[in-house]
């Protein structure tokens, strides 16, 4: 393994560290050199020597000493095959743990492996590009890791909470609706190994399509109906089933249009029942599924998207919002 810095080439053998001068390899002070070294790189004013299974070492031009970090255990167990350094970030390709990236300024550690999309956990070569992202040469193919991507996964294989459809931040909880149900994570979200553990919300399994905030309460549009989430309580709005979405009725803070699989409900807040909601009924005259709803400037004009015809139908409702009149 060799490394170069400002025209000087260093070579690490199984026995010692050497420096290439002309056509000669000069022996350097090698006491403390780990037995197996697959990579070296210029670092600070010397050379960083990641050993395969003994952690990191640093050569300052005179001696070799251990370079302890918080990821020494990962590096020892993963078997380091390659490394790269850019802008206070160290990247290590390993035999067993994929790519490990450590920010020396913040101490943050990111780990990328086959559970988050890497084709293989054996990373044989790594290189930063000018955008700060990393190219990985694997034992099976080439991968590009977007370190600068503003998005990250909340959960990964083997833990899965399903496909996400809706999310809403309410106080100190981040609610997430998936095709398996409704979950939450304490906010700010805390990660362990780049993922978090979500908690169930006490609603039935099924697709959670949409969350709507009503003051401090949440309304969940769910495959099994409309659920009111109020503090630690969960209540289903009676006689609701198969609900896509909802939207407040213009000019009426006590009414909601609710798009259902078989039409559009109207819900009304009941001031005498601890602000719970009740179903007034399906709007007569609307037969299509109410997944996508809209309103015009007219207080009682409702628009419903018809997927089969790929158009919006506009309906004028009577003053009770219970029947189509035009």
PDB file of C-alpha atoms in Angstrom, residues 50-218:
ATOM      1  CA  UNK A  50      -6.013   2.783   8.873  1.00  0.00           C
ATOM      2  CA  UNK A  51      -5.198  -0.802   9.734  1.00  0.00           C
ATOM      3  CA  UNK A  52      -7.440  -3.599   8.571  1.00  0.00           C
ATOM      4  CA  UNK A  53      -8.512  -4.716  12.052  1.00  0.00           C
ATOM      5  CA  UNK A  54      -6.643  -2.609  14.650  1.00  0.00           C
ATOM      6  CA  UNK A  55      -8.134   0.858  14.195  1.00  0.00           C
ATOM      7  CA  UNK A  56      -6.346   4.038  13.068  1.00  0.00           C
ATOM      8  CA  UNK A  57      -2.697   5.058  13.405  1.00  0.00           C
ATOM      9  CA  UNK A  58      -0.890   8.307  12.608  1.00  0.00           C
ATOM     10  CA  UNK A  59       2.660   8.845  11.345  1.00  0.00           C
ATOM     11  CA  UNK A  60       3.970  12.368  12.036  1.00  0.00           C
ATOM     12  CA  UNK A  61       7.291  11.915  10.228  1.00  0.00           C
ATOM     13  CA  UNK A  62       9.083  10.552  13.274  1.00  0.00           C
ATOM     14  CA  UNK A  63       6.931   7.881  14.906  1.00  0.00           C
ATOM     15  CA  UNK A  64       3.721   5.883  14.562  1.00  0.00           C
ATOM     16  CA  UNK A  65       1.062   6.216  17.254  1.00  0.00           C
ATOM     17  CA  UNK A  66      -2.585   5.113  17.632  1.00  0.00           C
ATOM     18  CA  UNK A  67      -5.167   7.660  16.474  1.00  0.00           C
ATOM     19  CA  UNK A  68      -8.248   6.891  18.603  1.00  0.00           C
ATOM     20  CA  UNK A  69     -11.771   7.778  17.413  1.00  0.00           C
ATOM     21  CA  UNK A  70     -15.327   6.912  18.388  1.00  0.00           C
ATOM     22  CA  UNK A  71     -15.601   4.487  15.473  1.00  0.00           C
ATOM     23  CA  UNK A  72     -12.612   2.318  16.325  1.00  0.00           C
ATOM     24  CA  UNK A  73     -14.891  -0.630  17.100  1.00  0.00           C
ATOM     25  CA  UNK A  74     -16.671  -0.336  13.760  1.00  0.00           C
ATOM     26  CA  UNK A  75     -13.391  -0.136  11.885  1.00  0.00           C
ATOM     27  CA  UNK A  76     -11.879  -3.087  13.718  1.00  0.00           C
ATOM     28  CA  UNK A  77     -14.908  -5.314  13.216  1.00  0.00           C
ATOM     29  CA  UNK A  78     -15.606  -4.185   9.655  1.00  0.00           C
ATOM     30  CA  UNK A  79     -12.059  -4.662   8.294  1.00  0.00           C
ATOM     31  CA  UNK A  80     -10.932  -1.475   6.516  1.00  0.00           C
ATOM     32  CA  UNK A  81     -10.085  -1.894   2.829  1.00  0.00           C
ATOM     33  CA  UNK A  82      -9.786   1.722   1.638  1.00  0.00           C
ATOM     34  CA  UNK A  83     -10.081   5.345   2.769  1.00  0.00           C
ATOM     35  CA  UNK A  84     -10.434   8.957   1.618  1.00  0.00           C
ATOM     36  CA  UNK A  85     -10.378  12.401   3.253  1.00  0.00           C
ATOM     37  CA  UNK A  86     -12.026  15.715   2.341  1.00  0.00           C
ATOM     38  CA  UNK A  87     -13.128  18.775   4.324  1.00  0.00           C
ATOM     39  CA  UNK A  88     -12.867  17.254   7.812  1.00  0.00           C
ATOM     40  CA  UNK A  89     -14.590  14.058   6.698  1.00  0.00           C
ATOM     41  CA  UNK A  90     -12.974  10.643   6.738  1.00  0.00           C
ATOM     42  CA  UNK A  91     -14.489   7.894   4.621  1.00  0.00           C
ATOM     43  CA  UNK A  92     -13.665   4.207   5.063  1.00  0.00           C
ATOM     44  CA  UNK A  93     -14.643   1.324   2.832  1.00  0.00           C
ATOM     45  CA  UNK A  94     -14.914  -1.925   4.737  1.00  0.00           C
ATOM     46  CA  UNK A  95     -15.197  -5.619   4.055  1.00  0.00           C
ATOM     47  CA  UNK A  96     -18.331  -6.200   6.126  1.00  0.00           C
ATOM     48  CA  UNK A  97     -19.962  -2.878   7.060  1.00  0.00           C
ATOM     49  CA  UNK A  98     -20.085  -0.974   3.767  1.00  0.00           C
ATOM     50  CA  UNK A  99     -19.100   2.709   3.839  1.00  0.00           C
ATOM     51  CA  UNK A 100     -18.413   4.551   7.092  1.00  0.00           C
ATOM     52  CA  UNK A 101     -18.095   8.366   7.072  1.00  0.00           C
ATOM     53  CA  UNK A 102     -16.981  10.385  10.094  1.00  0.00           C
ATOM     54  CA  UNK A 103     -17.027  14.181  10.411  1.00  0.00           C
ATOM     55  CA  UNK A 104     -14.029  15.120  12.545  1.00  0.00           C
ATOM     56  CA  UNK A 105     -15.492  18.535  13.405  1.00  0.00           C
ATOM     57  CA  UNK A 106     -18.921  17.412  14.603  1.00  0.00           C
ATOM     58  CA  UNK A 107     -18.223  13.793  15.514  1.00  0.00           C
ATOM     59  CA  UNK A 108     -21.198  12.696  13.368  1.00  0.00           C
ATOM     60  CA  UNK A 109     -20.930   9.196  11.935  1.00  0.00           C
ATOM     61  CA  UNK A 110     -22.870   7.913   8.933  1.00  0.00           C
ATOM     62  CA  UNK A 111     -22.973   4.292   7.825  1.00  0.00           C
ATOM     63  CA  UNK A 112     -24.114   3.140   4.378  1.00  0.00           C
ATOM     64  CA  UNK A 113     -24.643  -0.531   3.625  1.00  0.00           C
ATOM     65  CA  UNK A 114     -26.937  -2.878   1.714  1.00  0.00           C
ATOM     66  CA  UNK A 115     -29.845  -2.072   4.049  1.00  0.00           C
ATOM     67  CA  UNK A 116     -30.032   1.473   2.643  1.00  0.00           C
ATOM     68  CA  UNK A 117     -29.347   0.747  -1.026  1.00  0.00           C
ATOM     69  CA  UNK A 118     -25.639  -0.069  -1.363  1.00  0.00           C
ATOM     70  CA  UNK A 119     -25.229  -2.971  -3.782  1.00  0.00           C
ATOM     71  CA  UNK A 120     -22.693  -4.702  -1.557  1.00  0.00           C
ATOM     72  CA  UNK A 121     -21.156  -4.307   1.893  1.00  0.00           C
ATOM     73  CA  UNK A 122     -17.655  -4.889   0.513  1.00  0.00           C
ATOM     74  CA  UNK A 123     -16.296  -1.464  -0.501  1.00  0.00           C
ATOM     75  CA  UNK A 124     -12.908  -1.828  -2.169  1.00  0.00           C
ATOM     76  CA  UNK A 125     -12.256   1.823  -3.124  1.00  0.00           C
ATOM     77  CA  UNK A 126     -13.641   5.251  -2.196  1.00  0.00           C
ATOM     78  CA  UNK A 127     -13.156   8.749  -3.583  1.00  0.00           C
ATOM     79  CA  UNK A 128     -14.746  12.135  -2.854  1.00  0.00           C
ATOM     80  CA  UNK A 129     -15.787  14.255  -5.844  1.00  0.00           C
ATOM     81  CA  UNK A 130     -15.881  18.043  -6.143  1.00  0.00           C
ATOM     82  CA  UNK A 131     -19.466  18.125  -4.811  1.00  0.00           C
ATOM     83  CA  UNK A 132     -18.530  16.369  -1.593  1.00  0.00           C
ATOM     84  CA  UNK A 133     -20.232  13.110  -2.515  1.00  0.00           C
ATOM     85  CA  UNK A 134     -18.531   9.723  -2.616  1.00  0.00           C
ATOM     86  CA  UNK A 135     -17.900   7.185  -5.361  1.00  0.00           C
ATOM     87  CA  UNK A 136     -17.582   3.611  -4.111  1.00  0.00           C
ATOM     88  CA  UNK A 137     -15.966   0.762  -5.997  1.00  0.00           C
ATOM     89  CA  UNK A 138     -17.589  -2.433  -4.752  1.00  0.00           C
ATOM     90  CA  UNK A 139     -16.871  -6.082  -5.263  1.00  0.00           C
ATOM     91  CA  UNK A 140     -20.059  -5.998  -7.350  1.00  0.00           C
ATOM     92  CA  UNK A 141     -20.418  -2.715  -9.219  1.00  0.00           C
ATOM     93  CA  UNK A 142     -20.025   1.021  -8.550  1.00  0.00           C
ATOM     94  CA  UNK A 143     -22.227   3.145  -6.276  1.00  0.00           C
ATOM     95  CA  UNK A 144     -22.565   6.907  -5.798  1.00  0.00           C
ATOM     96  CA  UNK A 145     -23.373   8.074  -2.267  1.00  0.00           C
ATOM     97  CA  UNK A 146     -25.024  11.514  -1.998  1.00  0.00           C
ATOM     98  CA  UNK A 147     -23.653  12.900   1.254  1.00  0.00           C
ATOM     99  CA  UNK A 148     -25.020  16.347   0.373  1.00  0.00           C
ATOM    100  CA  UNK A 149     -28.582  15.068  -0.117  1.00  0.00           C
ATOM    101  CA  UNK A 150     -30.930  17.011   2.237  1.00  0.00           C
ATOM    102  CA  UNK A 151     -33.156  13.936   2.561  1.00  0.00           C
ATOM    103  CA  UNK A 152     -32.599  10.818   4.631  1.00  0.00           C
ATOM    104  CA  UNK A 153     -34.527   7.653   5.441  1.00  0.00           C
ATOM    105  CA  UNK A 154     -36.332   7.422   8.771  1.00  0.00           C
ATOM    106  CA  UNK A 155     -36.274   3.642   8.654  1.00  0.00           C
ATOM    107  CA  UNK A 156     -34.531   0.975   6.638  1.00  0.00           C
ATOM    108  CA  UNK A 157     -34.457  -2.764   5.984  1.00  0.00           C
ATOM    109  CA  UNK A 158     -34.974  -5.003   7.957  1.00  0.00           C
ATOM    110  CA  UNK A 159     -37.233  -2.662   9.982  1.00  0.00           C
ATOM    111  CA  UNK A 160     -40.063  -1.383   7.836  1.00  0.00           C
ATOM    112  CA  UNK A 161     -43.202   0.563   8.658  1.00  0.00           C
ATOM    113  CA  UNK A 162     -44.557   0.544   5.129  1.00  0.00           C
ATOM    114  CA  UNK A 163     -44.919   3.089   2.327  1.00  0.00           C
ATOM    115  CA  UNK A 164     -45.396   6.662   3.515  1.00  0.00           C
ATOM    116  CA  UNK A 165     -48.433   8.745   2.530  1.00  0.00           C
ATOM    117  CA  UNK A 166     -48.711  11.566   5.059  1.00  0.00           C
ATOM    118  CA  UNK A 167     -46.766  13.318   7.811  1.00  0.00           C
ATOM    119  CA  UNK A 168     -47.519  16.051  10.309  1.00  0.00           C
ATOM    120  CA  UNK A 169     -45.574  17.692  13.127  1.00  0.00           C
ATOM    121  CA  UNK A 170     -47.727  18.236  16.199  1.00  0.00           C
ATOM    122  CA  UNK A 171     -45.961  19.614  19.275  1.00  0.00           C
ATOM    123  CA  UNK A 172     -43.162  17.259  20.257  1.00  0.00           C
ATOM    124  CA  UNK A 173     -44.345  14.405  18.005  1.00  0.00           C
ATOM    125  CA  UNK A 174     -43.780  13.731  14.321  1.00  0.00           C
ATOM    126  CA  UNK A 175     -46.702  11.650  13.015  1.00  0.00           C
ATOM    127  CA  UNK A 176     -46.191   9.441   9.982  1.00  0.00           C
ATOM    128  CA  UNK A 177     -48.963   7.685   8.082  1.00  0.00           C
ATOM    129  CA  UNK A 178     -48.102   4.642   5.966  1.00  0.00           C
ATOM    130  CA  UNK A 179     -49.923   1.780   4.282  1.00  0.00           C
ATOM    131  CA  UNK A 180     -49.515  -0.123   7.568  1.00  0.00           C
ATOM    132  CA  UNK A 181     -51.009   2.485   9.908  1.00  0.00           C
ATOM    133  CA  UNK A 182     -50.103   5.593  11.896  1.00  0.00           C
ATOM    134  CA  UNK A 183     -46.827   5.934  13.794  1.00  0.00           C
ATOM    135  CA  UNK A 184     -44.952   8.692  15.561  1.00  0.00           C
ATOM    136  CA  UNK A 185     -41.435   9.599  16.645  1.00  0.00           C
ATOM    137  CA  UNK A 186     -40.452  12.094  19.368  1.00  0.00           C
ATOM    138  CA  UNK A 187     -39.379  15.379  17.803  1.00  0.00           C
ATOM    139  CA  UNK A 188     -36.605  16.359  17.224  1.00  0.00           C
ATOM    140  CA  UNK A 189     -36.077  12.899  15.775  1.00  0.00           C
ATOM    141  CA  UNK A 190     -33.194  10.972  17.314  1.00  0.00           C
ATOM    142  CA  UNK A 191     -31.302   8.522  15.168  1.00  0.00           C
ATOM    143  CA  UNK A 192     -29.371   5.389  15.976  1.00  0.00           C
ATOM    144  CA  UNK A 193     -27.321   3.992  13.113  1.00  0.00           C
ATOM    145  CA  UNK A 194     -29.066   6.459  10.751  1.00  0.00           C
ATOM    146  CA  UNK A 195     -32.583   5.336  11.585  1.00  0.00           C
ATOM    147  CA  UNK A 196     -35.169   5.776  14.283  1.00  0.00           C
ATOM    148  CA  UNK A 197     -37.678   3.523  16.003  1.00  0.00           C
ATOM    149  CA  UNK A 198     -41.291   4.594  15.507  1.00  0.00           C
ATOM    150  CA  UNK A 199     -44.116   4.063  17.970  1.00  0.00           C
ATOM    151  CA  UNK A 200     -47.648   2.948  17.152  1.00  0.00           C
ATOM    152  CA  UNK A 201     -50.565   5.344  17.744  1.00  0.00           C
ATOM    153  CA  UNK A 202     -53.239   2.882  18.814  1.00  0.00           C
ATOM    154  CA  UNK A 203     -55.250   2.945  15.598  1.00  0.00           C
ATOM    155  CA  UNK A 204     -56.028  -0.196  13.542  1.00  0.00           C
ATOM    156  CA  UNK A 205     -53.630  -1.449  10.905  1.00  0.00           C
ATOM    157  CA  UNK A 206     -54.479  -0.200   7.438  1.00  0.00           C
ATOM    158  CA  UNK A 207     -53.567   2.660   5.153  1.00  0.00           C
ATOM    159  CA  UNK A 208     -53.284   6.075   6.820  1.00  0.00           C
ATOM    160  CA  UNK A 209     -53.929   8.413   3.911  1.00  0.00           C
ATOM    161  CA  UNK A 210     -53.975  11.908   5.410  1.00  0.00           C
ATOM    162  CA  UNK A 211     -53.552  13.857   8.642  1.00  0.00           C
ATOM    163  CA  UNK A 212     -55.453  17.079   9.330  1.00  0.00           C
ATOM    164  CA  UNK A 213     -54.749  19.344  12.302  1.00  0.00           C
ATOM    165  CA  UNK A 214     -57.694  20.902  14.111  1.00  0.00           C
ATOM    166  CA  UNK A 215     -56.267  23.016  16.932  1.00  0.00           C
ATOM    167  CA  UNK A 216     -54.438  20.626  19.227  1.00  0.00           C
ATOM    168  CA  UNK A 217     -56.356  17.649  17.824  1.00  0.00           C
ATOM    169  CA  UNK A 218     -55.523  15.481  14.851  1.00  0.00           C
TER     170      UNK A 218
END
